[in-house]
Short mmCIF file of C-alpha atoms and ligand atoms in Angstrom, two decimals:
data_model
loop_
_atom_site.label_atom_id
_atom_site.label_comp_id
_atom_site.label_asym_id
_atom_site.label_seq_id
_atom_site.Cartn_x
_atom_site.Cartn_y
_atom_site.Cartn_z
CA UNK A 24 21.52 -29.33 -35.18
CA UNK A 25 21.05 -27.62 -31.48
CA UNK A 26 18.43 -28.89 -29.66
CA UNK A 27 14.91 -27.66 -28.99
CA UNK A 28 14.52 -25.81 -25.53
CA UNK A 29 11.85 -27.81 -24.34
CA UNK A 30 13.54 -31.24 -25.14
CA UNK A 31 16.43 -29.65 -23.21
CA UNK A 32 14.12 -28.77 -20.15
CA UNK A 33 12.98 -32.43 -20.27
CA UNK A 34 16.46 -33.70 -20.10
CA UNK A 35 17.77 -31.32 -17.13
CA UNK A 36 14.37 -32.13 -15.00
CA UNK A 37 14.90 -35.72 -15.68
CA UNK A 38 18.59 -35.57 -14.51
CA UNK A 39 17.76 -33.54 -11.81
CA UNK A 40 14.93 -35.89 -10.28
CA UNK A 41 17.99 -38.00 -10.60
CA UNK A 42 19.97 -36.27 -8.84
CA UNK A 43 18.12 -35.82 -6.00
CA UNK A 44 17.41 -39.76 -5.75
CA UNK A 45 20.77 -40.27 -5.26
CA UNK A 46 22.01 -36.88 -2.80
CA UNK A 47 18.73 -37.43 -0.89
CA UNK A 48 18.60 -41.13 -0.27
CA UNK A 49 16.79 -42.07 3.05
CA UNK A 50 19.93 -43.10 4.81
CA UNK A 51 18.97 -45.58 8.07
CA UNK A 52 18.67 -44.05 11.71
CA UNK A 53 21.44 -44.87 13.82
CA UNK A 54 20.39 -44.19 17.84
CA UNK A 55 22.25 -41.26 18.69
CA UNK A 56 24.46 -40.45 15.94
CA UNK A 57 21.38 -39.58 13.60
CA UNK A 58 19.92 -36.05 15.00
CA UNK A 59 16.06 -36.66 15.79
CA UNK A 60 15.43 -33.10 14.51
CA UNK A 61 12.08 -30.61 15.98
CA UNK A 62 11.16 -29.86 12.66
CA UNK A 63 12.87 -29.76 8.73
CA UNK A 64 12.01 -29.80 5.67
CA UNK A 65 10.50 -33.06 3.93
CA UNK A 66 10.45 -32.88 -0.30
CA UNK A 67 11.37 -35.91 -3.06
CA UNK A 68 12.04 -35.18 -6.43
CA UNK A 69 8.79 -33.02 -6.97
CA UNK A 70 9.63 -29.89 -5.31
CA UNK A 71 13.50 -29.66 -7.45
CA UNK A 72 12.16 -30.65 -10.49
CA UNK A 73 9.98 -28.10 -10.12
CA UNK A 74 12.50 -25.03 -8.98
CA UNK A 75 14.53 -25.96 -11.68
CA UNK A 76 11.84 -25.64 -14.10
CA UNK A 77 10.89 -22.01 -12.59
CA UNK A 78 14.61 -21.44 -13.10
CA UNK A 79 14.37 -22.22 -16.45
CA UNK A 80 11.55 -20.05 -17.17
CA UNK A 81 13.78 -16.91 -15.30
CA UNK A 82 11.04 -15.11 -15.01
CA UNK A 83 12.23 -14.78 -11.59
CA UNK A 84 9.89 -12.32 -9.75
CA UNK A 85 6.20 -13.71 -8.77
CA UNK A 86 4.61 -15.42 -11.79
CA UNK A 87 3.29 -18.39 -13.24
CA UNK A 88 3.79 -20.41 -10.15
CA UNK A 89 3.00 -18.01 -7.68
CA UNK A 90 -0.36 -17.53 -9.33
CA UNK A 91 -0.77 -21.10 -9.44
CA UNK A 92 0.13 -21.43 -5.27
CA UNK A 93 -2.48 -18.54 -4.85
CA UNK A 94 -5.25 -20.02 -6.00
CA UNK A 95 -4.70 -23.60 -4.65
CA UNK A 96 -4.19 -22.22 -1.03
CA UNK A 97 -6.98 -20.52 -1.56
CA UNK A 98 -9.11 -23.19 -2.81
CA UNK A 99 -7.35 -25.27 0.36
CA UNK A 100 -8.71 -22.83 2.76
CA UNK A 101 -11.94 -22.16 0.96
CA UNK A 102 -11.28 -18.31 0.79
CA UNK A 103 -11.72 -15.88 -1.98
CA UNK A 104 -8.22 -14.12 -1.98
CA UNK A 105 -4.70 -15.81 -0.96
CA UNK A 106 -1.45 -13.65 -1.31
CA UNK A 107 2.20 -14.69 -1.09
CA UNK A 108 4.64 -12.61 0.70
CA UNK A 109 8.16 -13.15 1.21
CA UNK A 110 7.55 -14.74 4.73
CA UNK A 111 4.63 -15.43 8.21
CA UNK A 112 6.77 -12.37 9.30
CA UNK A 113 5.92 -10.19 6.21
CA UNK A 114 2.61 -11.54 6.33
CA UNK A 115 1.44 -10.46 9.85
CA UNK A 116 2.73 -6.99 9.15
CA UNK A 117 0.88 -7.04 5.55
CA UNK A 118 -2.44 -8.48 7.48
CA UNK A 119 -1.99 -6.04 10.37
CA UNK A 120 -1.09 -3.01 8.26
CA UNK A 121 -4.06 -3.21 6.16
CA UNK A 122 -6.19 -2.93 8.90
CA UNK A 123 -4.79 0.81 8.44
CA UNK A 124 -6.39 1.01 5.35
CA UNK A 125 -8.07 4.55 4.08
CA UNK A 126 -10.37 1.74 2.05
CA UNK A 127 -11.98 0.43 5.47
CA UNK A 128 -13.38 4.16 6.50
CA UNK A 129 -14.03 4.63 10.05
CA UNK A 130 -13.36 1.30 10.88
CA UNK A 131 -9.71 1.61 10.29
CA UNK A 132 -6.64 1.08 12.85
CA UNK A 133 -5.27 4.11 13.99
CA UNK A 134 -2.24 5.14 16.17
CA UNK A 135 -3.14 4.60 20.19
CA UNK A 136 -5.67 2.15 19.55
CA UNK A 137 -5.31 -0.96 21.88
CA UNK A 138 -4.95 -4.78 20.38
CA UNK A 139 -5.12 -7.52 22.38
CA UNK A 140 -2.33 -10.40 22.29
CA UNK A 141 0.02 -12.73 23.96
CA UNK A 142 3.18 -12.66 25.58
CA UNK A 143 4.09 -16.17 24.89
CA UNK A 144 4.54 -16.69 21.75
CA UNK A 145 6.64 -15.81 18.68
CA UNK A 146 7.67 -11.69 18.37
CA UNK A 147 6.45 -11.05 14.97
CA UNK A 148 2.97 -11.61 15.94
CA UNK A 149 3.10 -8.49 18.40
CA UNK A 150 5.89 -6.64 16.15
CA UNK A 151 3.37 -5.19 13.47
CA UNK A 152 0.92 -3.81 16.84
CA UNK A 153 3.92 -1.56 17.83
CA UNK A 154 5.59 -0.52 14.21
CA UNK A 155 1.98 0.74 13.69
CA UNK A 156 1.67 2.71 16.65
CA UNK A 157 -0.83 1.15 18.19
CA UNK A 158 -0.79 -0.41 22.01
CA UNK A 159 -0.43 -4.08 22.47
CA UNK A 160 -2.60 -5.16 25.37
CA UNK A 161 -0.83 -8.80 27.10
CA UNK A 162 -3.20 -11.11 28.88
CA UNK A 163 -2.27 -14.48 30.21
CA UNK A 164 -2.24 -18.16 28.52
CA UNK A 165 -3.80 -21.54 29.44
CA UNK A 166 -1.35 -24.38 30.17
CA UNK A 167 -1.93 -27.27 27.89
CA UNK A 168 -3.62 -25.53 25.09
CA UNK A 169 -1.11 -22.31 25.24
CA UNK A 170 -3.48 -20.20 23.93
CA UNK A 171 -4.99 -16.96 25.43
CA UNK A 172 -7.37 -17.40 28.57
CA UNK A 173 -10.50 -16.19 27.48
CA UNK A 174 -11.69 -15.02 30.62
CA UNK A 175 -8.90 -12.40 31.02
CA UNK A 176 -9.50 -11.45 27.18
CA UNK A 177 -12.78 -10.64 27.77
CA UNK A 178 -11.65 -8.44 30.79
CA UNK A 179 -8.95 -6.89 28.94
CA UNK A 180 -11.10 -4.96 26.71
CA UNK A 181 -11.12 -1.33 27.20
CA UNK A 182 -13.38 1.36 25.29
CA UNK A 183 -9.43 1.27 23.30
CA UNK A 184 -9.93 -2.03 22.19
CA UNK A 185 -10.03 -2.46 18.24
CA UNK A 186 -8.44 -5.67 17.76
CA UNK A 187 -7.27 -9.38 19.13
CA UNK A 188 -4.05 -10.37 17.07
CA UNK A 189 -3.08 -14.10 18.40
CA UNK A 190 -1.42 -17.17 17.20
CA UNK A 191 -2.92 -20.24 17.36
CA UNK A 192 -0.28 -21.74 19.44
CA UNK A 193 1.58 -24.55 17.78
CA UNK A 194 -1.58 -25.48 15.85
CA UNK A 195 -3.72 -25.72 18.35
CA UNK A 196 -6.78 -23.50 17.87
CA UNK A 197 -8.02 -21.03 20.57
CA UNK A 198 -11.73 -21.19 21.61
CA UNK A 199 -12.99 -19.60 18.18
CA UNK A 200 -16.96 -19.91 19.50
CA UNK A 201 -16.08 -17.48 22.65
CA UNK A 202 -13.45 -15.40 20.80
CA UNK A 203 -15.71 -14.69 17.88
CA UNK A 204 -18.41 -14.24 19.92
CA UNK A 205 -17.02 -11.48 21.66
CA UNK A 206 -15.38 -9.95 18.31
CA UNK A 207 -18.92 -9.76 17.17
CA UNK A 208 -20.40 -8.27 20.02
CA UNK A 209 -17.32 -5.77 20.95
CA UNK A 210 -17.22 -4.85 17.15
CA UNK A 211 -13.34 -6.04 16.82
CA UNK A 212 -10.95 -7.11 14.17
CA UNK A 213 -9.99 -10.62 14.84
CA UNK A 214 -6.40 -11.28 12.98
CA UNK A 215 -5.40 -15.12 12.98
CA UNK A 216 -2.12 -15.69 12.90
CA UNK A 217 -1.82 -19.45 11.33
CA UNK A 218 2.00 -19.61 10.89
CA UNK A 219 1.84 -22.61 12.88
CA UNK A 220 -1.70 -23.78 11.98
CA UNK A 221 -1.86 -24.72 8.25
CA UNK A 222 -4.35 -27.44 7.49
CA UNK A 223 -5.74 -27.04 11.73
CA UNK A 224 -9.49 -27.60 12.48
CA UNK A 225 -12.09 -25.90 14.71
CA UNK A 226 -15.58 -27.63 14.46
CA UNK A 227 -14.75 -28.22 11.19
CA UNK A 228 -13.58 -25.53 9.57
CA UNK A 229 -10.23 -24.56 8.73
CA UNK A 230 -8.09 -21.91 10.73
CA UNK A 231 -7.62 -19.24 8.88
CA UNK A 232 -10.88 -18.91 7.88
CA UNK A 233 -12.51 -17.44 11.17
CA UNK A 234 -11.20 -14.09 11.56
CA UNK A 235 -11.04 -11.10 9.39
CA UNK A 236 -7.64 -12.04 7.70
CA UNK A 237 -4.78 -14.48 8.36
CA UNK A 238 -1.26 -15.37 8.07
CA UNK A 239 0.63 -18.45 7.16
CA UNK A 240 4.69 -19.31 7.26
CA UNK A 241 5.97 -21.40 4.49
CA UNK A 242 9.32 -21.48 6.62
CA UNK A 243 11.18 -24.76 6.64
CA UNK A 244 10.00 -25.56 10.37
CA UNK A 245 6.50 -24.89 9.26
CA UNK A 246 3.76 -27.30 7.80
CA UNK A 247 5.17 -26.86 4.37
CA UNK A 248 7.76 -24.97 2.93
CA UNK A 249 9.26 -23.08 0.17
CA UNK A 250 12.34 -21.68 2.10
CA UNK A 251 11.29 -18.22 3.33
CA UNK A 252 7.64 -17.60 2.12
CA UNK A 253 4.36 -16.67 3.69
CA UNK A 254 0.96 -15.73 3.18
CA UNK A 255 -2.12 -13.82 4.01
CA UNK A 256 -5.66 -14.97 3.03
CA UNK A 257 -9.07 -12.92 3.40
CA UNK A 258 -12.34 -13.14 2.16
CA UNK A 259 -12.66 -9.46 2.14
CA UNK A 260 -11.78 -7.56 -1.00
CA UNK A 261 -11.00 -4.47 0.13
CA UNK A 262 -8.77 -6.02 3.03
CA UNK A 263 -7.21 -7.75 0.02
CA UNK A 264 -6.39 -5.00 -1.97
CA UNK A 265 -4.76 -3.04 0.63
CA UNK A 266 -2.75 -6.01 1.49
CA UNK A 267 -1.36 -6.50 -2.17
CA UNK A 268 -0.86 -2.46 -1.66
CA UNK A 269 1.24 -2.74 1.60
CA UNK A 270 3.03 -5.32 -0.23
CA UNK A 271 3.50 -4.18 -3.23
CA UNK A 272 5.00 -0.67 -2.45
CA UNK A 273 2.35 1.00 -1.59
CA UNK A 274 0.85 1.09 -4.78
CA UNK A 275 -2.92 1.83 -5.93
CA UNK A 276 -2.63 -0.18 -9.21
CA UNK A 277 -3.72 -3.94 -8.45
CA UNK A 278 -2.40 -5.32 -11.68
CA UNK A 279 -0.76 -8.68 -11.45
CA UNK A 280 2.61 -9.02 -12.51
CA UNK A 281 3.18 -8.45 -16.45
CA UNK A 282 -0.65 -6.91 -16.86
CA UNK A 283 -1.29 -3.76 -17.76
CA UNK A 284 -4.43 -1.15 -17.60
CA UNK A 285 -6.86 -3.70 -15.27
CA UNK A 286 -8.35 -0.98 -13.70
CA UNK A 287 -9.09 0.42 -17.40
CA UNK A 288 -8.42 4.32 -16.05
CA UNK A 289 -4.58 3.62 -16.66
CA UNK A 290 -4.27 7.12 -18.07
CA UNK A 291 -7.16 8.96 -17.13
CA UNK A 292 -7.71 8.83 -13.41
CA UNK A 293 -7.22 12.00 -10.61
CA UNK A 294 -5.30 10.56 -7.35
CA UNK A 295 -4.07 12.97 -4.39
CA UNK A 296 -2.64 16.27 -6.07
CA UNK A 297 -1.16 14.37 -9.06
CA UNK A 298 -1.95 15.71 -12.34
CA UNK A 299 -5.11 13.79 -14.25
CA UNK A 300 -4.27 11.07 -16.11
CA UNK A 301 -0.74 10.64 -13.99
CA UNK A 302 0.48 6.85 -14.93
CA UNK A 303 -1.67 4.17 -12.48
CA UNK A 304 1.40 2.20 -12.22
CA UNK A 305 2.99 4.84 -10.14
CA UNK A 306 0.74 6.40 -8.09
CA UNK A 307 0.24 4.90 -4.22
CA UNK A 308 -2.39 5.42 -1.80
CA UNK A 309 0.13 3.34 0.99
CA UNK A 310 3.15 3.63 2.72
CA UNK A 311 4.02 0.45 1.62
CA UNK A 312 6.93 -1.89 1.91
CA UNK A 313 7.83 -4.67 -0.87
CA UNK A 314 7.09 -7.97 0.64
CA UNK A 315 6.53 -10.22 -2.90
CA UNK A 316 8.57 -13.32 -3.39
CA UNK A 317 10.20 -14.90 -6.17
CA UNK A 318 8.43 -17.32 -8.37
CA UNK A 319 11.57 -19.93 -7.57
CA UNK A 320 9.86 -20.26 -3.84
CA UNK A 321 6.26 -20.30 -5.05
CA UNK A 322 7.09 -23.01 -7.42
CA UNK A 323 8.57 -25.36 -4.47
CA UNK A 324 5.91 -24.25 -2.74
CA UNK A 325 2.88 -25.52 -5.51
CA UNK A 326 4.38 -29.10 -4.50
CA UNK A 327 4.83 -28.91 -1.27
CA UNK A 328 0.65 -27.34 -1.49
CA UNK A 329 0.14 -31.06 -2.70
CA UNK A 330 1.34 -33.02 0.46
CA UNK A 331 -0.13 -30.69 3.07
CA UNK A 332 -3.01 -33.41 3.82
CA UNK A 333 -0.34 -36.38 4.18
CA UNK A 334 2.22 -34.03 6.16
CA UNK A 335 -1.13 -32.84 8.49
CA UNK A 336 -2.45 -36.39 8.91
CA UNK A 337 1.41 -37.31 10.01
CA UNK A 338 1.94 -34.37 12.30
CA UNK A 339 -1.52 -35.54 13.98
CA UNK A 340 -0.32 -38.99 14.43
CA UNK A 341 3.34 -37.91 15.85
CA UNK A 342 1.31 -35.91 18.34
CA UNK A 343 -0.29 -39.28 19.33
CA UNK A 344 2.54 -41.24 19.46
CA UNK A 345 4.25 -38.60 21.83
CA UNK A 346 0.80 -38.57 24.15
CA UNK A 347 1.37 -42.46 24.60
CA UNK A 348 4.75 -42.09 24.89
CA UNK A 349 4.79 -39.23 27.70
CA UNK A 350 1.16 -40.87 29.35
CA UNK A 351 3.47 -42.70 32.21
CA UNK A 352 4.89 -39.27 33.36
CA UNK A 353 1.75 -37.40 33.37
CA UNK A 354 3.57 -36.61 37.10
CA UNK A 355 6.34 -35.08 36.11
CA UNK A 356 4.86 -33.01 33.36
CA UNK A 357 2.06 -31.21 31.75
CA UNK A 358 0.72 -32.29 28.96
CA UNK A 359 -0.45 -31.11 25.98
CA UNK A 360 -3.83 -31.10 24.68
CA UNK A 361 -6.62 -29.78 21.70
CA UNK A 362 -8.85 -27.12 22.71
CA UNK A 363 -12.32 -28.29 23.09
CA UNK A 364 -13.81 -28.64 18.92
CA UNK A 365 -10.19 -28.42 17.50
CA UNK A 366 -8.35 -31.18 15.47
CA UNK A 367 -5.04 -29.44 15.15
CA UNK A 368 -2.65 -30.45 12.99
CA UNK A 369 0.00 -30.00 15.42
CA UNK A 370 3.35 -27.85 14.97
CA UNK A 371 5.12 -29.35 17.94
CA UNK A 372 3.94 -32.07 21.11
CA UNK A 373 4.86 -28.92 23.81
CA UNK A 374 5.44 -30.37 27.47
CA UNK A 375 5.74 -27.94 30.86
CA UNK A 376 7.86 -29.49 33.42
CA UNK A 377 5.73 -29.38 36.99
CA UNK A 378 7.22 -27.17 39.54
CA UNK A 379 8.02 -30.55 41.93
CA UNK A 380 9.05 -32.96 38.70
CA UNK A 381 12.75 -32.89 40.69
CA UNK A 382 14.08 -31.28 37.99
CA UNK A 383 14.88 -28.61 35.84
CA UNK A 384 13.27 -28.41 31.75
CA UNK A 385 16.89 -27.01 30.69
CA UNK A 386 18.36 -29.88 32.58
CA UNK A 387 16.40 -32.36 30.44
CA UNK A 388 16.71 -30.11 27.00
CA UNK A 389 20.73 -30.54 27.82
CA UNK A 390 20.49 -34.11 28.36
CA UNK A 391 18.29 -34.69 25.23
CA UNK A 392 20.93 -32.42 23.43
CA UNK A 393 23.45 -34.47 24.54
CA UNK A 394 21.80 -37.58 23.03
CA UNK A 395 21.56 -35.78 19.86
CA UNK A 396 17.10 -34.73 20.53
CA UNK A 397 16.52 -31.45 19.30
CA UNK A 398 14.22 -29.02 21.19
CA UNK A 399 13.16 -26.00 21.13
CA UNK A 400 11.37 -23.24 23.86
CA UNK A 401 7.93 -21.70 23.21
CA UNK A 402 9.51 -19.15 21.37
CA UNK A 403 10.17 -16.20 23.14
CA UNK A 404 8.71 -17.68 26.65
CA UNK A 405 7.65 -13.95 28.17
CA UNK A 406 8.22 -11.84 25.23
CA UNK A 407 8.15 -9.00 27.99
CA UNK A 408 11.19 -10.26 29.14
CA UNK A 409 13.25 -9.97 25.96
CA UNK A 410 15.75 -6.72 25.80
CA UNK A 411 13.50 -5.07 22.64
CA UNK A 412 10.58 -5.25 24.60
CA UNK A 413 11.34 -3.55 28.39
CA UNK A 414 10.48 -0.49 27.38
CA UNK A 415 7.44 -0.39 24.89
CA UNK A 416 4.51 0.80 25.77
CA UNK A 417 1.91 -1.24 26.74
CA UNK A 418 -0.69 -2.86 28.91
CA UNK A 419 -0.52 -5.93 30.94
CA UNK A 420 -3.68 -7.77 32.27
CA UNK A 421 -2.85 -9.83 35.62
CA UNK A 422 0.78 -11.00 35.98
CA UNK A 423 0.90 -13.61 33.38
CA UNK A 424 2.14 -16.14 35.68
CA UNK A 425 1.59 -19.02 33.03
CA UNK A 426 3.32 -16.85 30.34
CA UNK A 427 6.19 -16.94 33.22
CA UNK A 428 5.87 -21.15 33.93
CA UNK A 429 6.40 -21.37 30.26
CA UNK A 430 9.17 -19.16 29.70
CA UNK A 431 11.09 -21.04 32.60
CA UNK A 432 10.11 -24.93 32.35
CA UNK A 433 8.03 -25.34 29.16
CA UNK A 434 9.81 -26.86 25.96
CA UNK A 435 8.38 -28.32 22.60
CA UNK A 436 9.43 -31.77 20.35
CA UNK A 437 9.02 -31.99 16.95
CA UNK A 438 5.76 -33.67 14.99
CA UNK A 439 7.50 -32.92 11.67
CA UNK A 440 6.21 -35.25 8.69
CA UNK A 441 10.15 -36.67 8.76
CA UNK A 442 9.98 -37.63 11.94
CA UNK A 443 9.55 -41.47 12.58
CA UNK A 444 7.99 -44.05 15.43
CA UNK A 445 11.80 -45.02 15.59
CA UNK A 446 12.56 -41.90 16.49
CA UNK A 447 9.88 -41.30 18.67
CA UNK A 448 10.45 -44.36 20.89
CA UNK A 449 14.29 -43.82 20.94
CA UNK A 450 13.67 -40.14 22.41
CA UNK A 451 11.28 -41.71 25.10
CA UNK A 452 14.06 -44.25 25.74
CA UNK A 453 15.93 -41.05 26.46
CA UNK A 454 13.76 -39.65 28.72
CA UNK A 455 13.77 -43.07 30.71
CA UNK A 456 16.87 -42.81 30.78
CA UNK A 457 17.18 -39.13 32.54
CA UNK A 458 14.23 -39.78 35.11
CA UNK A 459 16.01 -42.47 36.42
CA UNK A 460 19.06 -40.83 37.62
CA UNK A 461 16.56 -38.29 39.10
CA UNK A 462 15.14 -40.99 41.11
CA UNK A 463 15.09 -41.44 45.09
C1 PLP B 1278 3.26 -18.01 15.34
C2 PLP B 1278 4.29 -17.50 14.38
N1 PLP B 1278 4.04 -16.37 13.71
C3 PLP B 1278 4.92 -15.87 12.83
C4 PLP B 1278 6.11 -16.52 12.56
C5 PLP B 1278 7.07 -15.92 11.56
O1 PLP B 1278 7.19 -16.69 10.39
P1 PLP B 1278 8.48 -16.51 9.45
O2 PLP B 1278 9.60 -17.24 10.13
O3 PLP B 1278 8.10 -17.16 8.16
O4 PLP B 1278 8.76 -15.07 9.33
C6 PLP B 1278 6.41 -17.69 13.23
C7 PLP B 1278 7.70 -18.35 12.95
O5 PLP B 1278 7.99 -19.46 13.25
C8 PLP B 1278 5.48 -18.21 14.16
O6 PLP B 1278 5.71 -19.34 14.84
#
């Protein structure tokens, strides 16, 4: 007699958590041979068992477990609408093109309008300004925090001026009482682009959940991951609708996947010059892209959703080990620190060599290579500087001569969950190791 499907699920999960006992096994770190990576991702048994068993289903397209992921992040963030996209990418343009919205009125995004941002930092935060029309405006950064100066943000604005797009950089928050104040009083969309900032504090409250919509990165560098992935979170419905639209198509019809008639017009509404009663499913008040992901991703990423507050209280306490570690060189480099309220829950421990260290950050990011220390630059250092971006149209505020610092000497460690103390103090050893043949 063949056996029943759900005795045969049982067995394949079971042999797959053993599986990945035995493929995964911690293996011991070996000084130098062992790659002390800047970021990766960190699972056990949970997160396969649980792809498998979305493969099993093949439902394959968003469903049970993307549903589930959506409302947990949600509840994590303490927001009324969460929505997966296909990655932080796909969910800054899906945050930034429903500020386009018809179903905001006046209050809408339009071609030509100005939005304020940052030229160090990642390009997908700025791409979804320009692929909309609209003109990014670049002021300058704070060393130490990396985020936006507020002084030249508040100088910036212009009687153009309909938005502030920015990343918190590497976690760490930007001053949310100033920047909100002046969103408030300049009547300004404030997006918040979280990629790096999952599970980070400002007095209190979650990022994310300051602004008018935000965007998260389920990437594997990121704070959890399920592959590619991302999402955007609002509390406002109407925001939320047109980012399902932009998402999904462009579509008017807001029925989850497998539903039918939610709207209850199905068949009997009037849209655009479309005859009455023209099929909801197909009619769309967007131009829309399709951004959804696959239920396989969401269902890594409902366990992963799990261990955010053990991976976030790890990243915090890498970050601490790397401030004792680095304290003795406070000469030789600028350090890193939390804006004034925030608790992040650090993406990366980001160091600027100084100017008269006696040597050069891509020397050290060689010799760390060498030694088998991954590293990585702040992204695109100057974005203004990279070939796509010469000749866009734009405006700059001041000369962004931090923006510049950072391109040339400013690099970033990992604070990854799966990075250990051993590690940590076998990079510093590094480190030692350099500064002494830079010496006298
Ligand atoms: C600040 C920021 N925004 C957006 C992204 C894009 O995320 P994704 O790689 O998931 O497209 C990244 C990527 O690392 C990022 O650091």
């Amino acid at each position: 007699m063949s056996k029943d499907p759900s005795q045969l699920r049982n067995e394949i999960l079971n042999l797959v958590k053993e599986y990945q006992s035995v493929k995964f096994a911690k293996k011991p770190f070996v000084p130098g041979e062992t790659p002390v990576r800047y970021a990766g991702r960190v699972f056990d048994e949970k997160e396969m068992m649980s792809l498998v068993d979305s493969c099993l289903d093949f439902w394959l397209t968003a469903g049970r477990f993307a549903e589930e992921f959506e409302s947990e992040l949600a509840a994590f963030l303490d927001l009324e609408y969460a929505m997966l996209v296909n990655s932080g990418s796909s969910a800054n343009l899906c945050a930034f093109t429903a500020m386009t919205s018809h179903l905001l009125g006046d209050k809408r995004l339009k071609p030509g309008d100005e939005v304020i941002s940052v030229a160090a930092g990642f390009p997908t935060t700025v791409n979804p300004i320009i692929q909309n029309g609209m003109i990014p405006v670049f002021v300058d950064v704070d060393l130490g925090t990396y985020n936006v100066n507020v002084d030249q943000l508040q100088k910036a604005i212009g009687p153009k001026t309909k938005a502030i797009f920015l990343a918190h950089t590497l976690g760490n928050p930007y001053n949310l009482d100033a920047i909100m104040k002046i969103v408030k009083e300049k009547d300004l969309w404030l997006i918040e682009d979280c990629c790096d900032a999952l599970g980070s504090m400002y007095d209190g409250k979650k990022l994310g959940t300051f602004g008018h919509v935000a965007s998260f990165s389920f990437y594997p560098a990121h704070h959890i991951t399920m592959g590619e992935g991302g999402a955007v979170a609002t509390n406002d419905e109407l925001i939320a609708r047109a980012v399902k639209s932009f998402r999904d198509w462009g579509r008017d019809c807001y029925c989850n996947g497998g539903e039918n008639n939610t709207c209850g017009k199905r068949f009997t509404g009037k849209y655009g010059d479309l005859p009455v009663g023209y099929d909801h499913k197909y009619v769309y008040s967007h131009i829309g892209y399709n951004l959804k992901v696959t239920d396989m991703q969401a269902a890594i990423g409902v366990e992963q959703l799990k261990k955010l507050p053990e991976f976030c209280a790890k990243r915090r306490n890498n970050f601490k080990l790397w401030a004792e570690c680095f304290k003795k060189w406070e000469d030789k480099f600028i350090l890193p620190f939390a804006t004034e309220k925030g608790d992040p829950a650090w993406f990366a421990y980001p160091v600027t060599v100084k100017e008269n260290a006696g040597f050069s950050r891509t020397g050290l990011t060689n010799f760390l290579d060498m030694n088998k220390i991954e590293t990585r630059n702040l992204f695109a250092g100057n974005m203004l500087k990279q070939p796509a971006y010469l000749d866009i149209q734009k405006r700059v505020v001041s000369n962004l001569v931090n923006t510049d610092l950072i391109m040339n000497n400013t690099f970033f460690l990992g604070t990854f969950p799966g990075l250990t103390e051993e590690q940590i103090k076998y990079t510093g050893d590094v480190i030692e190791k350099f500064l002494a043949t830079k010496q006298g």
